[in-house]
Amino acid sequence: MATQSTEAGSTPVERKLKREVSLVGLLFVSLGSIIGSGWLFGALYASQIAGPAALISWIGGGLVMLLLALVHAELGSMYPVAGGSARYPHFSYGSIVGFAIGWIVWLGAVTVAPIEVEAALQYATNYLPWLANTTSGGTTILTGAGIAVAVVLMLVFTIVNLIGIRLLAESNNVIMVWKVAIPFLAIFVLILISFNSSNFTASGGFAPFGLQGILSAISTGGIIFAYQGFEQAIQLGGESHNPRRNIPLAVIGAMVVGVIMYILLQIAFLGALNPQELSKGWANLSFKGLAGPFAGLSTAVGAGWLATLLYIDAAISPGGTGLIYTASSSRLSFALARNRYIPAVFGGLSERGVPLVSILFSFIIGCIMFLPFPGWQELVGFITSATVMGYATVPLAFGALRLQEPDHERPFRLPAGEVLAPLAFVVANLVIYWTGWTTNWKLFLAILLGFVLFALGQVTNPSERTPSLDWRGALWLWPYLGGMALLSYLGPKSFDGIGDIPFGWDILVVAVFSLVIYALAMSVRLTPEEVRRHVEDSREETVEEESQLAV
């Protein structure tokens, strides 16, 4: 796709991203990503894994994600560029690391729109049963007709994104009023109508599965998946008016609202359950309408009107999130192209200032995902692991850039960042580890495939488009990926490992390993001159113009 236009017979003018997203728009982009299908299912799955102690899981997961959000916020205020999560490792460690992390983040983002569509259609089976079937194992998967409807919904996301970033932001603002109101309405109604405090100590007590259940729920109970999305304000940061102020406010504000909402939802869910439904234990928790947990509970307590609203929301909330991730995944592939990792065509902009080819590519890959992963439960683990792997490396870039550019303007400066950055790296790696080997081996295989594509790009790209590989800056990457894979494989059987590392000691091992990798990464960072060159290249992509949007 051409990246230039000609004006009145003059020389070609390079098309650039437009700053058309306000503070409210940016805040709603992140919050809209956090309030997706995760709120529809997370409380149920976390309860089945941890029992009432799922409350601790939500608090712990919220603290982990808030810490990572604070690290992202400083970098976002410093470098407001499109696809920021894929750019920061490139700035601080060079091309190999930049590609690896950009590829991982893109894998996590491009698969979110399909899973949100699957969530909406799963709820819709209540009145359109032909959309999906339930397997013998209890998993809901789309039928052929359901996949066809899913593709149409993906096409709608794509068309809205192709029209332009202004329409995306404005349409998301309207959707967000509903998306925020419905969960809080459900919290209020369920607590008011039916709240059984005895449920918090029933069937084995508050923590029937112990610490392992609490930790497993954080990774595999949908908690991290529900909280993810704060970084969407960063991915669209290159298109925001006054991004140095707006990005930190949007990222932190969205996470605070999300944490409060999800903790209250878990409290409301636990209290609304009929005590008789706990007789078989939390792991076997089941009730009528389980495919739509909050809607099913609303019907059971006599709030049928609320159930109707929740079934409507099951289309709106996932749909709004899918719309956002279609935009963010395209900005990530745009960033990869501008960093010269993949063909230049993905970095081209349309006359409306949007990455046309990247948006269409996200649509195609998203539709393909319906074939190997035709159900919500089949895709959620992969997305969680890939997203957190991307999050995990941002603290490394944070620590390096504190050393490489100590005098760079930081509109938001994280207090005690030198301590919190390595801590964020440790806790992110623990979340990846707790996801389990069954999920993690698929992620590491996908990463390996990405390096194959990168190698092909190095061979086939013209020499002028081949970036410097920066091998020294990547010296920490290989032991990090290999070490995480090995630790996941050797971990306790409760985390799908072979059991060579006992539970309890494994946490210490992962923490020490993470700190060693952090120290290694700091020692092989790029020089300040190399960082400034990479940053300067990224600044040429955006039109620095005043936006007419209200803040």
Tab-separated table of N, CA and C in Angstrom, residues 170-263:
chain	number	residue	atom	x	y	z
A	170	GLU	N	-15.056	7.678	18.793
A	170	GLU	CA	-16.393	8.180	19.107
A	170	GLU	C	-17.390	7.041	19.319
A	171	SER	N	-17.323	6.000	18.492
A	171	SER	CA	-18.239	4.872	18.655
A	171	SER	C	-17.937	4.131	19.951
A	172	ASN	N	-16.658	4.038	20.312
A	172	ASN	CA	-16.301	3.365	21.561
A	172	ASN	C	-16.772	4.167	22.763
A	173	ASN	N	-16.757	5.509	22.675
A	173	ASN	CA	-17.245	6.331	23.772
A	173	ASN	C	-18.712	6.051	24.071
A	174	VAL	N	-19.511	5.905	23.000
A	174	VAL	CA	-20.935	5.616	23.178
A	174	VAL	C	-21.127	4.239	23.801
A	175	ILE	N	-20.401	3.239	23.294
A	175	ILE	CA	-20.511	1.880	23.812
A	175	ILE	C	-20.101	1.825	25.277
A	176	MET	N	-19.109	2.619	25.669
A	176	MET	CA	-18.564	2.549	27.018
A	176	MET	C	-19.566	2.951	28.084
A	177	VAL	N	-20.466	3.869	27.785
A	177	VAL	CA	-21.469	4.257	28.770
A	177	VAL	C	-22.271	3.032	29.192
A	178	TRP	N	-22.649	2.217	28.243
A	178	TRP	CA	-23.382	0.981	28.522
A	178	TRP	C	-22.478	-0.041	29.217
A	179	LYS	N	-21.242	-0.221	28.701
A	179	LYS	CA	-20.350	-1.264	29.203
A	179	LYS	C	-19.996	-1.056	30.672
A	180	VAL	N	-19.890	0.179	31.116
A	180	VAL	CA	-19.575	0.455	32.515
A	180	VAL	C	-20.829	0.318	33.380
A	181	ALA	N	-21.963	0.774	32.864
A	181	ALA	CA	-23.189	0.802	33.663
A	181	ALA	C	-23.702	-0.591	33.998
A	182	ILE	N	-23.690	-1.516	33.038
A	182	ILE	CA	-24.312	-2.824	33.241
A	182	ILE	C	-23.611	-3.664	34.321
A	183	PRO	N	-22.294	-3.795	34.324
A	183	PRO	CA	-21.669	-4.568	35.409
A	183	PRO	C	-21.961	-4.001	36.800
A	184	PHE	N	-21.910	-2.681	36.949
A	184	PHE	CA	-22.182	-2.095	38.263
A	184	PHE	C	-23.658	-2.248	38.644
A	185	LEU	N	-24.545	-2.218	37.653
A	185	LEU	CA	-25.955	-2.479	37.923
A	185	LEU	C	-26.146	-3.913	38.405
A	186	ALA	N	-25.463	-4.861	37.763
A	186	ALA	CA	-25.554	-6.264	38.177
A	186	ALA	C	-25.039	-6.444	39.600
A	187	ILE	N	-23.953	-5.776	39.934
A	187	ILE	CA	-23.402	-5.848	41.296
A	187	ILE	C	-24.441	-5.375	42.314
A	188	PHE	N	-25.004	-4.226	42.059
A	188	PHE	CA	-25.963	-3.630	42.997
A	188	PHE	C	-27.199	-4.505	43.159
A	189	VAL	N	-27.774	-4.977	42.051
A	189	VAL	CA	-29.013	-5.750	42.111
A	189	VAL	C	-28.794	-7.094	42.800
A	190	LEU	N	-27.730	-7.818	42.446
A	190	LEU	CA	-27.497	-9.140	43.031
A	190	LEU	C	-27.227	-9.057	44.531
A	191	ILE	N	-26.435	-8.088	44.949
A	191	ILE	CA	-26.163	-7.936	46.382
A	191	ILE	C	-27.436	-7.540	47.129
A	192	LEU	N	-28.259	-6.694	46.528
A	192	LEU	CA	-29.483	-6.224	47.171
A	192	LEU	C	-30.524	-7.330	47.290
A	193	ILE	N	-30.705	-8.124	46.224
A	193	ILE	CA	-31.767	-9.130	46.189
A	193	ILE	C	-31.368	-10.420	46.880
A	194	SER	N	-30.146	-10.883	46.657
A	194	SER	CA	-29.754	-12.192	47.185
A	194	SER	C	-28.283	-12.174	47.577
A	195	PHE	N	-28.029	-12.211	48.888
A	195	PHE	CA	-26.640	-12.237	49.352
A	195	PHE	C	-26.542	-13.220	50.514
A	196	ASN	N	-25.966	-14.391	50.239
A	196	ASN	CA	-25.816	-15.443	51.234
A	196	ASN	C	-24.386	-15.439	51.761
A	197	SER	N	-24.185	-14.829	52.917
A	197	SER	CA	-22.838	-14.703	53.464
A	197	SER	C	-22.233	-16.057	53.823
A	198	SER	N	-23.079	-17.062	54.050
A	198	SER	CA	-22.570	-18.392	54.402
A	198	SER	C	-21.794	-19.028	53.254
A	199	ASN	N	-22.015	-18.555	52.028
A	199	ASN	CA	-21.313	-19.124	50.866
A	199	ASN	C	-19.802	-18.927	50.946
A	200	PHE	N	-19.355	-17.920	51.694
A	200	PHE	CA	-17.938	-17.595	51.731
A	200	PHE	C	-17.126	-18.568	52.588
A	201	THR	N	-17.807	-19.439	53.294
A	201	THR	CA	-17.105	-20.462	54.083
A	201	THR	C	-17.664	-21.856	53.817
A	202	ALA	N	-18.490	-22.000	52.792
A	202	ALA	CA	-19.132	-23.286	52.506
A	202	ALA	C	-18.220	-24.216	51.716
A	203	SER	N	-18.506	-25.524	51.785
A	203	SER	CA	-17.838	-26.552	50.965
A	203	SER	C	-16.313	-26.492	51.058
A	204	GLY	N	-15.808	-26.625	52.267
A	204	GLY	CA	-14.357	-26.675	52.430
A	204	GLY	C	-13.742	-25.419	52.973
A	205	GLY	N	-14.562	-24.423	53.310
A	205	GLY	CA	-14.036	-23.194	53.876
A	205	GLY	C	-13.705	-22.141	52.824
A	206	PHE	N	-13.087	-21.046	53.289
A	206	PHE	CA	-12.815	-19.909	52.408
A	206	PHE	C	-11.843	-20.266	51.285
A	207	ALA	N	-10.840	-21.093	51.585
A	207	ALA	CA	-9.824	-21.463	50.578
A	207	ALA	C	-9.740	-22.981	50.474
A	208	PRO	N	-10.722	-23.619	49.846
A	208	PRO	CA	-10.756	-25.087	49.800
A	208	PRO	C	-9.607	-25.704	49.017
A	209	PHE	N	-8.970	-24.955	48.125
A	209	PHE	CA	-7.883	-25.501	47.306
A	209	PHE	C	-6.530	-24.899	47.675
A	210	GLY	N	-6.490	-24.154	48.773
A	210	GLY	CA	-5.241	-23.632	49.282
A	210	GLY	C	-4.597	-22.580	48.390
A	211	LEU	N	-3.318	-22.357	48.658
A	211	LEU	CA	-2.564	-21.333	47.933
A	211	LEU	C	-2.441	-21.671	46.451
A	212	GLN	N	-2.302	-22.955	46.123
A	212	GLN	CA	-2.177	-23.327	44.718
A	212	GLN	C	-3.431	-22.961	43.934
A	213	GLY	N	-4.594	-23.130	44.537
A	213	GLY	CA	-5.830	-22.748	43.875
A	213	GLY	C	-5.896	-21.248	43.647
A	214	ILE	N	-5.463	-20.473	44.636
A	214	ILE	CA	-5.464	-19.014	44.504
A	214	ILE	C	-4.551	-18.572	43.372
A	215	LEU	N	-3.358	-19.151	43.305
A	215	LEU	CA	-2.401	-18.774	42.263
A	215	LEU	C	-2.853	-19.252	40.889
A	216	SER	N	-3.408	-20.444	40.811
A	216	SER	CA	-3.882	-20.965	39.528
A	216	SER	C	-5.009	-20.112	38.971
A	217	ALA	N	-5.889	-19.644	39.852
A	217	ALA	CA	-7.010	-18.826	39.400
A	217	ALA	C	-6.539	-17.529	38.756
A	218	ILE	N	-5.429	-16.985	39.255
A	218	ILE	CA	-4.901	-15.744	38.680
A	218	ILE	C	-4.571	-15.937	37.202
A	219	SER	N	-3.951	-17.064	36.867
A	219	SER	CA	-3.505	-17.289	35.490
A	219	SER	C	-4.550	-17.992	34.628
A	220	THR	N	-5.190	-19.036	35.184
A	220	THR	CA	-6.057	-19.876	34.354
A	220	THR	C	-7.543	-19.678	34.623
A	221	GLY	N	-7.894	-18.862	35.609
A	221	GLY	CA	-9.297	-18.644	35.921
A	221	GLY	C	-9.909	-17.467	35.193
A	222	GLY	N	-9.173	-16.889	34.259
A	222	GLY	CA	-9.700	-15.756	33.502
A	222	GLY	C	-9.431	-14.413	34.137
A	223	ILE	N	-8.678	-14.379	35.259
A	223	ILE	CA	-8.453	-13.116	35.963
A	223	ILE	C	-7.503	-12.201	35.193
A	224	ILE	N	-6.337	-12.705	34.829
A	224	ILE	CA	-5.402	-11.888	34.047
A	224	ILE	C	-6.008	-11.534	32.693
A	225	PHE	N	-6.712	-12.489	32.094
A	225	PHE	CA	-7.381	-12.198	30.819
A	225	PHE	C	-8.374	-11.059	30.987
A	226	ALA	N	-9.121	-11.056	32.100
A	226	ALA	CA	-10.106	-10.006	32.327
A	226	ALA	C	-9.443	-8.646	32.515
A	227	TYR	N	-8.323	-8.609	33.236
A	227	TYR	CA	-7.651	-7.346	33.520
A	227	TYR	C	-6.861	-6.804	32.337
A	228	GLN	N	-6.493	-7.649	31.384
A	228	GLN	CA	-5.638	-7.166	30.307
A	228	GLN	C	-6.382	-6.143	29.455
A	229	GLY	N	-5.621	-5.246	28.864
A	229	GLY	CA	-6.212	-4.237	27.995
A	229	GLY	C	-5.814	-2.821	28.339
A	230	PHE	N	-5.201	-2.613	29.527
A	230	PHE	CA	-4.822	-1.247	29.904
A	230	PHE	C	-3.870	-0.634	28.895
A	231	GLU	N	-3.093	-1.481	28.218
A	231	GLU	CA	-2.071	-0.979	27.298
A	231	GLU	C	-2.633	-0.458	25.978
A	232	GLN	N	-3.943	-0.613	25.752
A	232	GLN	CA	-4.512	-0.160	24.486
A	232	GLN	C	-4.374	1.347	24.304
A	233	ALA	N	-4.393	2.099	25.390
A	233	ALA	CA	-4.145	3.540	25.284
A	233	ALA	C	-2.738	3.818	24.782
A	234	ILE	N	-1.805	2.917	25.097
A	234	ILE	CA	-0.429	3.071	24.630
A	234	ILE	C	-0.329	2.708	23.148
A	235	GLN	N	-1.029	1.645	22.727
A	235	GLN	CA	-0.960	1.236	21.321
A	235	GLN	C	-1.483	2.343	20.400
A	236	LEU	N	-2.476	3.116	20.867
A	236	LEU	CA	-3.031	4.213	20.073
A	236	LEU	C	-2.446	5.561	20.481
A	237	GLY	N	-1.374	5.533	21.279
A	237	GLY	CA	-0.797	6.773	21.786
A	237	GLY	C	-0.311	7.706	20.700
A	238	GLY	N	0.120	7.156	19.564
A	238	GLY	CA	0.586	7.981	18.459
A	238	GLY	C	-0.526	8.754	17.784
A	239	GLU	N	-1.786	8.494	18.184
A	239	GLU	CA	-2.934	9.164	17.580
A	239	GLU	C	-3.742	9.932	18.612
A	240	SER	N	-3.111	10.252	19.730
A	240	SER	CA	-3.794	10.968	20.798
A	240	SER	C	-3.343	12.417	20.873
A	241	HIS	N	-4.299	13.297	21.123
A	241	HIS	CA	-4.000	14.694	21.403
A	241	HIS	C	-3.397	14.797	22.803
A	242	ASN	N	-2.294	15.514	22.953
A	242	ASN	CA	-1.602	15.687	24.240
A	242	ASN	C	-1.295	14.332	24.882
A	243	PRO	N	-0.603	13.447	24.168
A	243	PRO	CA	-0.412	12.082	24.666
A	243	PRO	C	0.436	11.997	25.926
A	244	ARG	N	1.363	12.912	26.159
A	244	ARG	CA	2.241	12.819	27.324
A	244	ARG	C	1.457	12.951	28.629
A	245	ARG	N	0.356	13.667	28.579
A	245	ARG	CA	-0.523	13.738	29.741
A	245	ARG	C	-1.589	12.646	29.696
A	246	ASN	N	-2.178	12.434	28.527
A	246	ASN	CA	-3.348	11.562	28.412
A	246	ASN	C	-3.037	10.083	28.635
A	247	ILE	N	-1.875	9.621	28.148
A	247	ILE	CA	-1.570	8.187	28.248
A	247	ILE	C	-1.473	7.721	29.698
A	248	PRO	N	-0.692	8.370	30.572
A	248	PRO	CA	-0.653	7.900	31.965
A	248	PRO	C	-2.011	7.949	32.651
A	249	LEU	N	-2.771	9.018	32.428
A	249	LEU	CA	-4.086	9.123	33.052
A	249	LEU	C	-5.014	8.008	32.573
A	250	ALA	N	-4.973	7.709	31.277
A	250	ALA	CA	-5.852	6.678	30.720
A	250	ALA	C	-5.476	5.300	31.228
A	251	VAL	N	-4.183	4.990	31.224
A	251	VAL	CA	-3.721	3.660	31.632
A	251	VAL	C	-4.025	3.399	33.103
A	252	ILE	N	-3.634	4.326	33.967
A	252	ILE	CA	-3.821	4.133	35.405
A	252	ILE	C	-5.300	4.209	35.777
A	253	GLY	N	-6.015	5.172	35.204
A	253	GLY	CA	-7.437	5.313	35.503
A	253	GLY	C	-8.233	4.080	35.113
A	254	ALA	N	-7.961	3.520	33.953
A	254	ALA	CA	-8.679	2.330	33.501
A	254	ALA	C	-8.416	1.145	34.422
A	255	MET	N	-7.168	0.975	34.864
A	255	MET	CA	-6.842	-0.158	35.739
A	255	MET	C	-7.525	-0.021	37.100
A	256	VAL	N	-7.556	1.171	37.662
A	256	VAL	CA	-8.179	1.368	38.976
A	256	VAL	C	-9.669	1.035	38.908
A	257	VAL	N	-10.351	1.542	37.900
A	257	VAL	CA	-11.781	1.247	37.744
A	257	VAL	C	-11.990	-0.244	37.532
A	258	GLY	N	-11.147	-0.867	36.706
A	258	GLY	CA	-11.284	-2.288	36.427
A	258	GLY	C	-11.102	-3.152	37.658
A	259	VAL	N	-10.097	-2.856	38.477
A	259	VAL	CA	-9.846	-3.650	39.682
A	259	VAL	C	-11.027	-3.557	40.643
A	260	ILE	N	-11.529	-2.356	40.875
A	260	ILE	CA	-12.673	-2.178	41.770
A	260	ILE	C	-13.885	-2.953	41.255
A	261	MET	N	-14.151	-2.857	39.967
A	261	MET	CA	-15.327	-3.504	39.394
A	261	MET	C	-15.261	-5.020	39.505
A	262	TYR	N	-14.099	-5.604	39.176
A	262	TYR	CA	-13.990	-7.062	39.172
A	262	TYR	C	-14.046	-7.654	40.587
A	263	ILE	N	-13.493	-6.973	41.568
A	263	ILE	CA	-13.578	-7.462	42.944
A	263	ILE	C	-15.036	-7.445	43.423
